[in-house]
Structure formats: structure tokens, C-alpha cells
Amino acid sequence: HTNYSYTAQRHLFVRLSSGRYSNSPAVFQPLAIYMQSKAHCILSRTKITYTSICSEQRFAWLSFLRTRLDPPRILYKLPASIVENKMSTMALHRTASTKSDTTMACPNGLVKNLPLGGNTKCSACGSHRAEKRRASSTSSVSTTPTSPSFSEADWSPLHNSSQEPQPEYTKVANSLMRAITDYVGHLQNENLPMPSLEPAADAHGVLKHPEGVAARNAVVELAQRIVAMTMDPDMNLLISSLQFHFCSSLKVAIDLKVHEHVPRRGSITSSELAAKVGADESILVRIMRALILKHVFCSPTPGTYAHTAMSWCMMKSPDAIDLLGHRLDESFRASSRQADALALVNYREPDEADVKGFSMAFGTTENFWEVLGHEGEEERAQRFNRAMRAVSLNTLDVIPRMYPFDRIRGDGLLVDVGGGLGQVARAIMGAHRGAGLRSCIVQDAHAGDDAKKQPDVMEANRKLGVELQKHNFFDPQPVKGASVYFLRHIFHDWPDRACVKILKQTVEAMGKDSTLLICDQVVDDEASPQATLYDIDMWSLFGGKERNRSEWEALFRSADERLYIKKVWTTAEAPTTMLEVCLS
């Protein structure tokens, strides 16, 4: 760098400390800048060959910076003016170093060519000797025990010079910076685009490795914590209590089909958009103002609107509109009455017959499924089915890869309990039919009626060996001794007592080699925001719940003491889990 400025210092240090070069050797010639006690800058030209960067090697480099800074200063914290005033010193030192150099190999794996100048200490370890050599001579290596290792907690890019304990706010900020660097590294390793609010078709690709998903979750969690710590607590709480207004504004925008009239590229004025959607401009401006706060649409210039990555999601999939419509209608209304429903049952665990937020919001004693079956509710029922299809699209390709269906035992029969018209069953049979898996029966309470309306679905099922069967999973299971009983997204719709009934009917039909596969959430004890909100959604709509592993185990014991979890199958490609449950 000819002008080693603040930005350049920071960029170099982040690159060296990120550890993203573990798969490809790279050679860097960093300027190791440090302060002496009299505050004058010495620049040392150090050549470091990163043949295989691991955590020990990375922290050895950080150790070098920590031990050689006197007083301790982080690289990019040095004032740019001090650095620039000493550039002539660097040039003179570099000229002298070209005449002769020193080779040093440290036990921690770093190999260095140091300038000849009498300093025989390793820059990383501080205690190893090195032998001088002329350019034409054979290199000589000397090693001694390494210096104490440094953990990642020993370094932070915002560390102050006094080395005093950091406040919690600074610690979280440092952690967020490291998490972002880690996440960017995972995106690059998987050749995925950088996060952006631009409505690009390939933005935010799916991470395939769990480490990348964990890195992204860490960034989100830390960023949310920073926001919570930064905002005034009283104001933050009050603003949080008004978030339901965003939901109502989003529903208005969807009802007006605003997303269809905003161009993908470029922008549209508020008056033009109001004319296209048939609303007063003043109404539209207020609605859009609320959405822009959450980055759903943006305003490039005053009075104009454009798509963001979030608003463009509504254009990519028509089924996504139905999913949003369901949540902004049934779920939104049910949640608004959930507190009243809980008070009515004295805040106890729900039963099937209990009043729920949904039943209070819709003025009925019937459950969600019974209401959708009424005459006059066909459009609501169809929208819900399309919404669930949108959810299924996220896992449709993943489920056949999550479990080795081609290695199932017994007669090779898969029974998809509550499987609708066989969308998931067809995906499984298409990927695994012919090995251990031979045939499939899809059971659903409305299978016969719905199938008559969709002859193309019946033909697709027939080609893949999928048979539809009308069956209510609260009734005795008619298929005995099947290899696999598969229940996907069933149990989170029901309270524990109802789930026990479903399990008992299934267990009575299982043979000694039968396997119970449950495709549902197994939430962590510290659940993600997504899992937490799904749990509240299931609760207010159906009285159901998302369960952690201990809750699943308790549920199985309540149904039959012989049931046990053999294995939990997970994937980073979709937010779903598969429990393999067997009889002891």
C-alpha cells in the first residue's frame, strides 16, 4: 500500500484474521506496524507463507501483534498520519532487506523470511532463534517450544490501548464484526452472492452447510442484540408493542396488489402507483411508509417507490402471496384474541375442546379444520392449501435426501398419514422407488373428494405407485405392519392429548420391523426467532405447539412406553427435522 490509510489497515487485518484461506495456499507480505514506548513507528517487512491456515496459526499471527505492540495497539487503530510520516522508514528498511534475509520456521507452522538486522526472534513466538543465510546458501531451520497460545477471546478489533475490561456493548460489537467476517467466508466458500436488499433473482442462495447457517444465525442474533442495546429501552418496548400495524399495512398492500405494479427495475411515483391500484394517494403513502420501515419496498427518491429483495419475494411465487394472506388473516386475527382465550381457560395447557384464539376471533366453537370445511369457506380453504404448498416447496426436494428410504426393512410399504394428495410421497417415491421402497399409500380425511377434482394428480400418483386412501388419523390405522408410517407436519397442529391419540392408533398397527418417521420441528432449548413465532402461530390457531427433544420424548412415553427416538435426522437446507422412532 502506497498510502497505508485507516481503511487499508482495517481491510488487511480482517483478511489476515478471518481464516478463510484454509483450502488454498496464499502468500501475503503484510506490513507489521507497531508502536514503541516513545510513540514512533517501526515498520517491518514480514513475508508469511500461509500453507495451511488453522486456528493455531491464525492466533499465532494475532499473538505477534499483541506481544509486539508496546503499548498494545491493534493494527488498524493506529492513526494514518503516523503511518504515512514513516513511509520513508519502510522504504529504507525494505531496500536493506533485499540484500540478505533470514529464514525461520516456527513450531506453530508459520514460515517467515525476515529482514537481516540482528533480530533473531520469531515475530509470532518471540523466543525462537533463526540462522542467517545468503540468498545463494541453503536454508537452515531451528525450532524451540511455542509461546502460549492465544484464544479468539484474547483479540478484538476494537480493543483499547489500556487493556481495561470491555463493556458489554463493545463485546457484542466485536462479536458481531467477527460473526459477519465468518458468515461472508461461508458465502464465498459456497459461491453464494453477498447479502443485499436488491431484488436480484439469485440473492440469498440456500446455504448447504450447517456451519454457514450457524454463522448467519449468529449475525442476526448479535445484530438484534446491538439494536436492543442501542435503542432507548422505553421507546424500544413501545415500538415493539405497535408492530401489528406493520402486519395490517402489509395486508392492505397485498389486497391492492401493490407488488405487481412496482417495476422490478427502476421506480414508480406515488401518484402513478395510486392510480394503478385504485386507491387515494394519501392512503397509499401512509401504507408504504410503514412497509419501508421494514425494508419491504424502498423509496429511492421522495415520492417514488421501488422493490427490495423482500418485496420481490411476493412476485417470485404466487403461493407465497397465499401464505402471507393466510398469516395476515387467520393467524393475525387468532393471535389478537389469544390472550383472551388463555384467560378463559385459566392459563392451562390447551385441550382439543378448549376455546382458542382462532375460535374467539371467528366467533365459533369449532376448530380450524372444521371451519374450513364449511360451505362458503371454499376460498379460504383453497388459499390455505396453496399456502401449505408454498411451505412444502422449501422441503419437497430435501425430504427424500434426509432419510435413507432405499434401505427400509420389511415389505417396502410407506404409509403417508395425513399426506394430502401425495405431493411429498411422489417426491420420495420418485427418488427411491425400486430398492427397499416398493409402494406407497397416502392417507387423508378428504383424499377421495379432492382427488376427483384433480385427475392429473391421480395419474402422477399411479405412475409412481402411490395409492390414495381416505382415512382420519384419529381412527384405528387400517394398514397393518407397514415398513414406514410417515407423518409430516401433523403433530405441531395439535395439543399433546390429541397427539397421544394419533400415536396410539399408529402404534397398534406397527409391526416389529416398522418405523415411525415424524417430519416436524425439533426446536433447540434456546429456540430461534422463527421457531418461537411458529410455536405461537400453532398455539393460537390450533392449540398446537413446536416441541424440543425432551417434549417429544415425553409425548412418546405418554403414548407407549416402548417408543424411543432412534435418531434425529437434520439438514441445513430447510428448517425441518425428521425423527426416526421405533418400538423397543
Coordinates of C-alpha atoms in Angstrom, one line a residue:
H1 CA 0.0 0.0 0.0
T2 CA 1.5 3.4 -1.0
N3 CA -1.0 5.1 1.2
Y4 CA -1.5 2.9 4.2
S5 CA -4.6 4.6 5.5
Y6 CA -7.1 3.7 8.2
T7 CA -9.3 1.8 5.7
A8 CA -6.4 -0.1 4.2
Q9 CA -5.1 -1.1 7.7
R10 CA -8.5 -2.4 8.6
H11 CA -9.0 -4.3 5.4
L12 CA -5.6 -6.1 5.6
F13 CA -6.1 -7.1 9.2
V14 CA -9.6 -8.5 8.6
R15 CA -8.3 -10.6 5.7
L16 CA -5.4 -12.0 7.7
S17 CA -7.5 -12.8 10.8
S18 CA -10.6 -14.2 9.0
G19 CA -9.1 -17.7 8.4
R20 CA -10.9 -18.0 5.0
Y21 CA -7.8 -19.3 3.2
S22 CA -7.6 -22.8 4.7
N23 CA -8.3 -24.5 1.4
S24 CA -5.9 -22.7 -0.9
P25 CA -2.3 -21.7 0.0
A26 CA -1.7 -18.0 -0.3
V27 CA 1.3 -15.7 0.3
F28 CA 0.9 -12.3 1.9
Q29 CA 3.5 -9.6 2.5
P30 CA 1.8 -7.6 5.3
L31 CA 3.3 -4.5 6.9
A32 CA 3.5 -5.3 10.6
I33 CA 3.0 -2.0 12.2
Y34 CA 3.5 -1.4 15.9
M35 CA 4.2 1.3 18.4
Q36 CA 7.2 1.6 20.6
S37 CA 7.1 3.3 24.0
K38 CA 8.2 6.6 22.6
A39 CA 5.3 6.5 20.1
H40 CA 7.5 6.3 17.0
C41 CA 6.5 3.8 14.3
I42 CA 8.7 1.0 13.1
L43 CA 7.7 -0.8 10.0
S44 CA 8.9 -4.4 9.5
R45 CA 8.5 -6.2 6.2
T46 CA 7.5 -9.7 7.0
K47 CA 6.8 -12.4 4.5
I48 CA 4.4 -15.1 5.8
T49 CA 3.6 -18.2 3.8
Y50 CA 0.1 -19.5 4.7
T51 CA 0.4 -23.1 3.6
S52 CA -2.5 -24.2 5.7
I53 CA -4.1 -21.7 8.0
C54 CA -5.6 -23.3 11.0
S55 CA -6.8 -21.6 14.2
E56 CA -3.4 -22.0 16.0
Q57 CA -1.6 -20.4 13.1
R58 CA -4.1 -17.6 12.8
F59 CA -3.9 -16.8 16.5
A60 CA -0.1 -17.0 16.4
W61 CA -0.2 -14.1 13.9
L62 CA -2.6 -12.3 16.3
S63 CA -0.2 -13.1 19.1
F64 CA 2.6 -11.4 17.2
L65 CA 0.6 -8.3 17.0
R66 CA -0.4 -8.4 20.7
T67 CA 3.1 -9.1 22.0
R68 CA 5.0 -6.6 19.8
L69 CA 2.7 -3.7 20.3
D70 CA 4.1 -1.5 23.1
P71 CA 1.8 -0.1 24.3
P72 CA -0.7 -2.6 22.8
R73 CA -2.4 -1.3 19.7
I74 CA -4.4 -3.1 17.2
L75 CA -3.2 -2.7 13.6
Y76 CA -5.9 -0.5 12.1
K77 CA -6.3 1.6 15.3
L78 CA -3.0 3.4 14.5
P79 CA -3.6 7.0 13.2
A80 CA -3.0 7.2 9.5
S81 CA -0.9 10.3 9.9
I82 CA 1.7 8.4 12.0
V83 CA 1.9 5.7 9.4
E84 CA 2.2 8.0 6.4
N85 CA 5.0 10.0 8.0
K86 CA 7.1 6.9 8.4
M87 CA 6.8 5.6 4.8
S88 CA 10.4 6.6 4.1
T89 CA 11.5 4.5 7.0
M90 CA 9.7 1.5 5.5
A91 CA 11.3 2.1 2.1
L92 CA 14.8 2.3 3.5
H93 CA 14.2 -0.9 5.6
R94 CA 12.9 -2.7 2.6
T95 CA 15.9 -1.8 0.5
A96 CA 18.3 -3.2 3.1
S97 CA 16.3 -6.4 3.5
T98 CA 16.7 -7.3 -0.2
K99 CA 20.5 -7.9 0.3
S100 CA 20.2 -10.7 2.7
D101 CA 17.4 -12.4 4.6
T102 CA 16.7 -14.8 7.4
T103 CA 14.6 -17.9 7.3
M104 CA 12.7 -19.0 10.3
A105 CA 10.4 -21.9 10.8
C106 CA 8.2 -21.9 14.0
P107 CA 6.6 -25.0 15.6
N108 CA 3.3 -23.4 15.1
G109 CA 3.6 -23.8 11.3
L110 CA 4.5 -20.3 10.2
V111 CA 7.4 -19.9 7.8
K112 CA 8.9 -16.5 7.5
N113 CA 11.6 -14.6 5.6
L114 CA 12.7 -11.9 8.0
P115 CA 14.9 -8.9 7.1
L116 CA 18.5 -9.1 8.1
G117 CA 19.1 -6.8 11.0
G118 CA 20.2 -8.8 14.0
N119 CA 16.8 -9.7 15.3
T120 CA 16.7 -13.4 15.6
K121 CA 13.4 -13.7 17.4
C122 CA 10.4 -15.2 15.8
S123 CA 7.8 -12.4 15.3
A124 CA 5.0 -14.8 16.3
C125 CA 6.6 -16.6 19.2
G126 CA 9.2 -14.1 20.4
S127 CA 11.6 -16.7 21.5
H128 CA 12.9 -18.8 18.6
R129 CA 16.3 -18.4 17.0
A130 CA 16.9 -18.2 13.3
E131 CA 20.0 -18.6 11.2
K132 CA 21.1 -16.0 8.7
R133 CA 21.8 -17.1 5.2
R134 CA 22.9 -15.6 1.9
A135 CA 20.5 -15.8 -1.0
S136 CA 22.6 -18.5 -2.6
S137 CA 23.0 -20.6 0.5
T138 CA 20.9 -23.5 1.8
S139 CA 18.3 -22.5 4.3
S140 CA 18.7 -23.6 7.9
V141 CA 15.9 -24.1 10.4
S142 CA 15.9 -24.0 14.2
T143 CA 12.9 -24.7 16.4
T144 CA 12.0 -24.4 20.0
P145 CA 8.8 -24.8 22.0
T146 CA 6.0 -22.4 21.1
S147 CA 4.8 -19.5 23.1
P148 CA 1.5 -19.7 24.9
S149 CA -1.4 -20.0 22.5
F150 CA -4.0 -17.2 22.2
S151 CA -7.7 -17.9 22.1
E152 CA -10.1 -15.9 19.9
A153 CA -11.3 -14.2 23.0
D154 CA -7.9 -12.7 23.6
W155 CA -8.3 -10.5 20.5
S156 CA -10.9 -8.0 19.5
P157 CA -10.6 -5.4 16.7
L158 CA -12.0 -2.7 19.0
H159 CA -9.6 -3.4 21.9
N160 CA -8.5 -0.2 23.6
S161 CA -4.9 0.5 24.4
S162 CA -5.4 0.4 28.2
Q163 CA -6.4 -3.3 28.1
E164 CA -9.2 -2.5 30.6
P165 CA -12.2 -4.8 30.8
Q166 CA -14.6 -4.0 27.9
P167 CA -18.2 -3.0 28.5
E168 CA -20.8 -5.5 27.3
Y169 CA -21.8 -3.2 24.4
T170 CA -18.3 -3.2 23.0
K171 CA -18.0 -7.0 23.4
V172 CA -21.2 -7.6 21.4
A173 CA -20.0 -5.2 18.7
N174 CA -16.7 -7.1 18.4
S175 CA -18.5 -10.4 18.3
L176 CA -20.8 -9.1 15.5
M177 CA -17.8 -8.0 13.4
R178 CA -16.2 -11.4 13.8
A179 CA -19.5 -13.1 13.0
I180 CA -20.0 -11.1 9.8
T181 CA -16.5 -12.0 8.7
D182 CA -17.2 -15.6 9.3
Y183 CA -20.5 -15.5 7.5
V184 CA -19.0 -13.8 4.5
G185 CA -16.4 -16.6 4.4
H186 CA -19.0 -19.3 4.3
L187 CA -20.9 -17.5 1.5
Q188 CA -17.7 -17.3 -0.6
N189 CA -16.9 -20.9 0.1
E190 CA -20.3 -21.9 -1.3
N191 CA -20.1 -19.4 -4.2
L192 CA -23.2 -17.6 -3.0
P193 CA -23.9 -13.9 -3.6
M194 CA -23.3 -11.3 -0.9
P195 CA -26.4 -10.3 1.1
S196 CA -28.2 -7.4 -0.4
L197 CA -31.6 -5.6 -0.4
E198 CA -31.5 -5.5 -4.2
P199 CA -34.3 -7.6 -5.8
A200 CA -31.8 -9.9 -7.6
A201 CA -33.1 -13.3 -8.7
D202 CA -30.2 -15.2 -7.2
A203 CA -29.9 -13.2 -4.0
H204 CA -29.6 -15.0 -0.7
G205 CA -29.0 -18.5 -2.0
V206 CA -29.5 -21.5 0.2
L207 CA -26.6 -22.4 2.5
K208 CA -25.9 -26.1 2.4
H209 CA -23.5 -26.5 5.3
P210 CA -24.7 -26.2 8.9
E211 CA -21.7 -24.1 9.8
G212 CA -22.8 -21.5 7.4
V213 CA -26.3 -21.5 8.8
A214 CA -25.0 -21.2 12.3
A215 CA -22.8 -18.2 11.2
R216 CA -25.8 -16.5 9.7
N217 CA -27.9 -17.0 12.8
A218 CA -25.1 -15.6 14.9
V219 CA -25.0 -12.4 12.8
V220 CA -28.8 -12.0 13.1
E221 CA -28.8 -12.6 16.8
L222 CA -25.9 -10.3 17.6
A223 CA -27.3 -7.5 15.3
Q224 CA -30.7 -7.7 17.0
R225 CA -28.9 -7.5 20.4
I226 CA -27.0 -4.4 19.3
V227 CA -30.2 -2.7 18.2
A228 CA -31.9 -3.6 21.5
M229 CA -28.9 -2.3 23.5
T230 CA -28.6 0.9 21.4
M231 CA -32.3 2.0 21.5
D232 CA -33.8 3.7 24.5
P233 CA -35.5 0.8 26.4
D234 CA -38.8 2.5 27.0
M235 CA -39.1 3.6 23.3
N236 CA -38.0 0.1 22.1
L237 CA -40.7 -1.6 24.2
L238 CA -43.4 0.8 23.0
I239 CA -42.3 0.4 19.3
S240 CA -42.4 -3.3 19.7
S241 CA -45.9 -3.2 21.0
L242 CA -47.0 -1.4 17.8
Q243 CA -45.6 -4.0 15.3
F244 CA -49.1 -5.3 14.5
H245 CA -49.6 -2.1 12.4
F246 CA -46.9 -3.4 10.0
C247 CA -49.0 -6.6 9.5
S248 CA -52.2 -4.7 8.8
S249 CA -50.3 -2.4 6.4
L250 CA -48.8 -5.4 4.6
K251 CA -52.2 -6.9 4.2
V252 CA -53.5 -3.7 2.6
A253 CA -50.6 -3.7 0.2
I254 CA -51.3 -7.3 -0.8
D255 CA -55.0 -6.7 -1.2
L256 CA -54.2 -3.8 -3.5
K257 CA -51.6 -5.9 -5.4
V258 CA -49.0 -3.1 -5.0
H259 CA -46.2 -5.6 -5.6
E260 CA -47.5 -6.2 -9.1
H261 CA -47.4 -2.6 -10.2
V262 CA -44.0 -1.6 -8.8
P263 CA -41.4 -2.3 -11.6
R264 CA -38.6 -4.7 -10.9
R265 CA -36.1 -2.2 -12.1
G266 CA -36.5 1.5 -11.6
S267 CA -39.2 3.1 -9.6
I268 CA -42.7 4.5 -9.8
T269 CA -44.2 7.7 -8.4
S270 CA -46.8 7.6 -5.6
S271 CA -49.4 9.2 -7.9
E272 CA -48.8 6.7 -10.7
L273 CA -49.0 3.8 -8.2
A274 CA -52.1 5.1 -6.6
A275 CA -53.8 5.3 -10.0
K276 CA -52.8 1.8 -10.9
V277 CA -54.1 0.2 -7.6
G278 CA -57.2 2.3 -7.3
A279 CA -56.5 4.0 -4.0
D280 CA -56.2 7.6 -2.8
E281 CA -52.6 8.7 -2.9
S282 CA -52.6 9.8 0.7
I283 CA -53.7 6.3 1.8
L284 CA -51.1 4.6 -0.3
V285 CA -48.3 6.9 1.0
R286 CA -49.1 6.1 4.6
I287 CA -49.2 2.4 4.0
M288 CA -45.9 2.4 2.0
R289 CA -44.3 4.4 4.7
A290 CA -44.9 1.6 7.3
L291 CA -43.6 -1.0 4.9
I292 CA -40.5 0.8 4.0
L293 CA -39.5 0.9 7.7
K294 CA -39.2 -2.9 7.5
H295 CA -37.4 -2.8 4.1
V296 CA -40.5 -4.1 2.2
F297 CA -40.2 -1.7 -0.7
C298 CA -38.0 1.3 -0.7
S299 CA -38.1 5.0 -1.7
P300 CA -35.1 5.8 -3.9
T301 CA -36.2 9.5 -4.0
P302 CA -39.0 11.3 -2.2
G303 CA -42.4 10.3 -3.6
T304 CA -41.1 7.2 -5.5
Y305 CA -41.2 3.5 -4.7
A306 CA -39.1 0.5 -5.8
H307 CA -38.8 -3.1 -5.0
T308 CA -36.4 -4.6 -2.4
A309 CA -35.4 -8.2 -2.1
M310 CA -38.2 -8.7 0.5
S311 CA -41.0 -7.2 -1.6
W312 CA -39.7 -9.0 -4.7
C313 CA -40.4 -12.3 -2.9
M314 CA -44.1 -11.7 -3.5
M315 CA -43.5 -11.6 -7.2
K316 CA -41.4 -14.7 -7.4
S317 CA -44.0 -17.1 -6.1
P318 CA -47.8 -16.8 -6.2
D319 CA -48.1 -19.3 -3.5
A320 CA -46.1 -17.0 -1.2
I321 CA -48.9 -14.5 -1.5
D322 CA -51.3 -17.1 -0.3
L323 CA -49.0 -17.9 2.6
L324 CA -48.8 -14.3 3.6
G325 CA -52.6 -13.9 3.1
H326 CA -53.2 -16.8 5.5
R327 CA -50.9 -15.4 8.1
L328 CA -52.2 -11.9 7.8
D329 CA -55.8 -13.1 8.0
E330 CA -56.4 -16.2 10.1
S331 CA -53.1 -16.1 12.1
F332 CA -53.2 -12.4 12.7
R333 CA -56.8 -12.4 13.9
A334 CA -56.3 -15.5 16.0
S335 CA -53.2 -14.0 17.7
S336 CA -55.1 -10.9 18.6
R337 CA -57.5 -13.0 20.7
Q338 CA -55.0 -15.5 22.1
A339 CA -54.6 -13.6 25.4
D340 CA -58.4 -13.7 25.9
A341 CA -58.6 -17.4 25.1
L342 CA -55.8 -18.2 27.7
A343 CA -57.5 -16.2 30.4
L344 CA -60.7 -18.1 29.7
V345 CA -59.1 -21.4 30.5
N346 CA -57.1 -20.1 33.4
Y347 CA -53.8 -20.3 31.6
R348 CA -53.5 -24.1 31.5
E349 CA -52.3 -26.4 28.7
P350 CA -54.9 -26.5 25.9
D351 CA -57.1 -29.4 25.2
E352 CA -58.9 -30.2 22.0
A353 CA -62.2 -28.8 23.2
D354 CA -60.8 -25.6 24.7
V355 CA -61.5 -22.2 23.2
K356 CA -58.6 -21.0 21.2
G357 CA -57.6 -17.6 19.8
F358 CA -58.9 -18.7 16.4
S359 CA -62.3 -19.7 17.7
M360 CA -62.7 -16.4 19.6
A361 CA -61.6 -14.3 16.6
F362 CA -64.1 -16.1 14.3
G363 CA -66.9 -16.4 16.8
T364 CA -67.2 -20.2 16.7
T365 CA -66.7 -23.2 19.0
E366 CA -65.4 -25.3 16.1
N367 CA -61.7 -25.9 15.3
F368 CA -59.8 -24.5 12.3
W369 CA -60.3 -27.6 10.2
E370 CA -64.0 -27.8 10.8
V371 CA -64.4 -24.1 9.9
L372 CA -62.5 -24.5 6.6
G373 CA -64.8 -27.4 5.7
H374 CA -68.0 -25.3 5.8
E375 CA -69.9 -24.3 2.8
G376 CA -68.9 -20.8 1.8
E377 CA -65.4 -21.2 3.1
E378 CA -64.0 -22.8 -0.1
E379 CA -61.8 -19.8 -1.0
R380 CA -60.3 -19.7 2.5
A381 CA -59.7 -23.5 2.4
Q382 CA -58.1 -23.3 -1.1
R383 CA -55.9 -20.4 0.0
F384 CA -54.7 -22.4 3.0
N385 CA -53.9 -25.4 0.8
R386 CA -51.9 -23.2 -1.6
A387 CA -50.1 -21.6 1.4
M388 CA -49.1 -25.1 2.7
R389 CA -47.9 -25.9 -0.8
A390 CA -45.6 -22.9 -0.5
V391 CA -44.2 -24.2 2.7
S392 CA -43.8 -27.7 1.2
L393 CA -41.7 -26.3 -1.7
N394 CA -39.0 -25.4 0.8
T395 CA -38.7 -29.1 1.8
L396 CA -40.0 -31.0 -1.1
D397 CA -36.6 -31.7 -2.6
V398 CA -34.9 -32.0 0.7
I399 CA -37.0 -34.7 2.4
P400 CA -36.1 -37.6 0.0
R401 CA -32.4 -36.9 0.8
M402 CA -32.8 -36.6 4.6
Y403 CA -33.5 -40.2 5.3
P404 CA -32.3 -43.4 3.5
F405 CA -35.7 -44.6 2.3
D406 CA -34.0 -47.1 0.0
R407 CA -32.8 -49.0 3.0
I408 CA -36.1 -49.6 4.8
R409 CA -36.8 -53.0 6.1
G410 CA -39.9 -55.2 5.8
D411 CA -42.4 -55.2 2.9
G412 CA -41.2 -51.9 1.5
L413 CA -44.6 -50.1 2.1
L414 CA -44.6 -46.5 3.0
V415 CA -47.8 -45.1 4.6
D416 CA -48.0 -41.3 4.4
V417 CA -50.5 -40.4 7.2
G418 CA -52.3 -37.1 6.6
G419 CA -50.4 -36.7 3.3
G420 CA -53.0 -34.7 1.3
L421 CA -52.9 -35.7 -2.3
G422 CA -49.4 -37.2 -2.2
Q423 CA -47.1 -34.3 -3.1
V424 CA -44.3 -35.4 -0.7
A425 CA -45.0 -39.1 -1.3
R426 CA -44.4 -38.6 -5.0
A427 CA -41.1 -36.9 -4.3
I428 CA -40.0 -39.8 -2.1
M429 CA -41.1 -42.5 -4.5
G430 CA -39.6 -40.7 -7.5
A431 CA -36.2 -40.7 -5.7
H432 CA -36.1 -44.1 -4.0
R433 CA -38.7 -46.5 -5.6
G434 CA -37.3 -49.9 -6.5
A435 CA -34.8 -50.6 -3.8
G436 CA -36.2 -51.1 -0.3
L437 CA -39.1 -48.9 -1.1
R438 CA -41.7 -50.6 -3.3
S439 CA -45.1 -48.9 -2.8
C440 CA -46.9 -46.1 -1.0
I441 CA -50.3 -45.4 0.4
V442 CA -51.3 -41.7 1.1
Q443 CA -54.0 -41.3 3.7
D444 CA -56.1 -38.2 4.2
A445 CA -59.5 -37.4 5.5
H446 CA -60.5 -35.7 2.2
A447 CA -58.4 -37.8 -0.2
G448 CA -61.3 -39.2 -2.2
D449 CA -63.2 -35.9 -2.7
D450 CA -60.1 -33.8 -3.6
A451 CA -58.7 -36.4 -6.0
K452 CA -61.8 -36.4 -8.2
K453 CA -61.2 -32.7 -8.9
Q454 CA -57.6 -33.3 -10.0
P455 CA -57.3 -36.2 -12.4
D456 CA -53.7 -35.2 -13.3
V457 CA -52.7 -35.8 -9.7
M458 CA -54.2 -39.2 -9.8
E459 CA -52.3 -40.1 -13.0
A460 CA -49.0 -38.9 -11.5
N461 CA -49.6 -41.0 -8.4
R462 CA -50.4 -44.1 -10.4
K463 CA -47.2 -43.8 -12.4
L464 CA -45.1 -43.8 -9.2
G465 CA -47.0 -46.5 -7.3
V466 CA -48.8 -44.0 -5.0
E467 CA -52.3 -45.0 -3.8
L468 CA -54.8 -42.6 -2.1
Q469 CA -56.8 -43.8 0.8
K470 CA -59.5 -41.9 2.8
H471 CA -58.6 -42.1 6.5
N472 CA -58.8 -39.9 9.6
F473 CA -55.7 -40.4 11.8
F474 CA -57.8 -40.3 15.0
D475 CA -59.4 -43.6 13.8
P476 CA -57.7 -47.0 14.0
Q477 CA -55.0 -47.4 11.4
P478 CA -56.3 -49.9 8.7
V479 CA -52.8 -50.7 7.2
K480 CA -51.0 -53.2 9.5
G481 CA -47.3 -53.9 9.6
A482 CA -46.1 -51.4 7.1
S483 CA -42.3 -50.7 6.8
V484 CA -42.7 -47.0 7.5
Y485 CA -45.5 -44.8 8.9
F486 CA -44.7 -41.3 7.8
L487 CA -46.3 -38.3 9.4
R488 CA -45.3 -34.9 8.2
H489 CA -46.3 -31.6 9.8
I490 CA -49.1 -33.3 11.7
F491 CA -48.2 -33.1 15.4
H492 CA -47.4 -29.4 15.6
D493 CA -51.1 -28.7 14.7
W494 CA -52.4 -30.5 17.8
P495 CA -52.1 -30.3 21.6
D496 CA -50.4 -33.1 23.5
R497 CA -53.6 -35.1 24.3
A498 CA -54.6 -35.2 20.6
C499 CA -51.1 -36.2 19.6
V500 CA -51.1 -39.1 22.0
K501 CA -54.4 -40.4 20.4
I502 CA -52.8 -40.2 16.9
L503 CA -49.7 -42.1 18.1
K504 CA -51.7 -44.8 19.9
Q505 CA -53.7 -45.6 16.7
T506 CA -50.4 -45.8 14.7
V507 CA -48.5 -47.9 17.3
E508 CA -51.3 -50.5 17.4
A509 CA -50.8 -51.1 13.6
M510 CA -46.9 -51.2 13.7
G511 CA -45.0 -54.5 13.3
K512 CA -41.7 -55.4 14.9
D513 CA -39.8 -54.0 11.9
S514 CA -42.0 -51.0 11.4
T515 CA -40.5 -47.5 11.7
L516 CA -42.4 -44.3 12.6
L517 CA -41.0 -41.3 10.8
I518 CA -42.1 -37.9 12.0
C519 CA -41.1 -34.9 9.9
D520 CA -41.6 -31.9 12.2
Q521 CA -39.6 -29.4 14.1
V522 CA -37.3 -30.4 17.0
V523 CA -36.6 -26.9 18.4
D524 CA -33.5 -26.1 20.4
D525 CA -33.9 -25.2 24.1
E526 CA -32.8 -21.7 23.0
A527 CA -35.2 -21.6 20.1
S528 CA -34.6 -19.3 17.0
P529 CA -37.0 -16.4 16.4
Q530 CA -38.5 -18.4 13.5
A531 CA -39.3 -21.5 15.7
T532 CA -40.6 -19.3 18.5
L533 CA -43.0 -17.5 16.3
Y534 CA -44.1 -20.7 14.6
D535 CA -44.9 -22.1 18.1
I536 CA -47.2 -19.1 18.9
D537 CA -48.8 -19.4 15.5
M538 CA -49.6 -23.1 16.0
W539 CA -50.8 -22.3 19.5
S540 CA -53.3 -19.6 18.6
L541 CA -54.7 -21.3 15.5
F542 CA -54.9 -25.0 16.6
G543 CA -53.8 -25.2 20.3
G544 CA -50.7 -27.0 18.9
K545 CA -47.0 -26.4 19.6
E546 CA -43.5 -26.8 18.4
R547 CA -41.6 -29.2 20.6
N548 CA -38.0 -29.7 21.8
R549 CA -36.5 -33.1 22.1
S550 CA -37.5 -33.7 25.8
E551 CA -41.1 -32.7 24.9
W552 CA -41.1 -35.2 22.0
E553 CA -39.7 -38.0 24.3
A554 CA -42.4 -37.2 26.9
L555 CA -45.1 -37.4 24.2
F556 CA -43.8 -40.8 23.0
R557 CA -43.8 -42.2 26.6
S558 CA -47.3 -41.0 27.1
A559 CA -48.5 -42.9 24.0
D560 CA -46.5 -46.1 24.5
E561 CA -43.5 -46.8 26.8
R562 CA -41.9 -48.9 24.1
L563 CA -41.5 -45.9 21.7
Y564 CA -38.0 -44.4 21.6
I565 CA -36.1 -42.0 19.3
K566 CA -33.5 -44.0 17.4
K567 CA -32.1 -41.0 15.5
V568 CA -32.9 -37.3 14.7
W569 CA -32.1 -36.5 11.0
T570 CA -31.4 -32.9 10.3
T571 CA -30.4 -30.8 7.3
A572 CA -29.1 -27.3 6.7
E573 CA -31.1 -27.0 3.5
A574 CA -34.5 -26.5 5.1
P575 CA -36.0 -25.7 8.6
T576 CA -37.2 -29.2 9.2
T577 CA -36.2 -32.3 11.2
M578 CA -37.0 -36.0 10.9
L579 CA -37.4 -38.2 14.0
E580 CA -36.8 -41.9 13.5
V581 CA -38.9 -43.6 16.1
C582 CA -39.0 -47.4 16.8
L583 CA -40.5 -49.9 19.2
S584 CA -38.2 -51.4 21.8

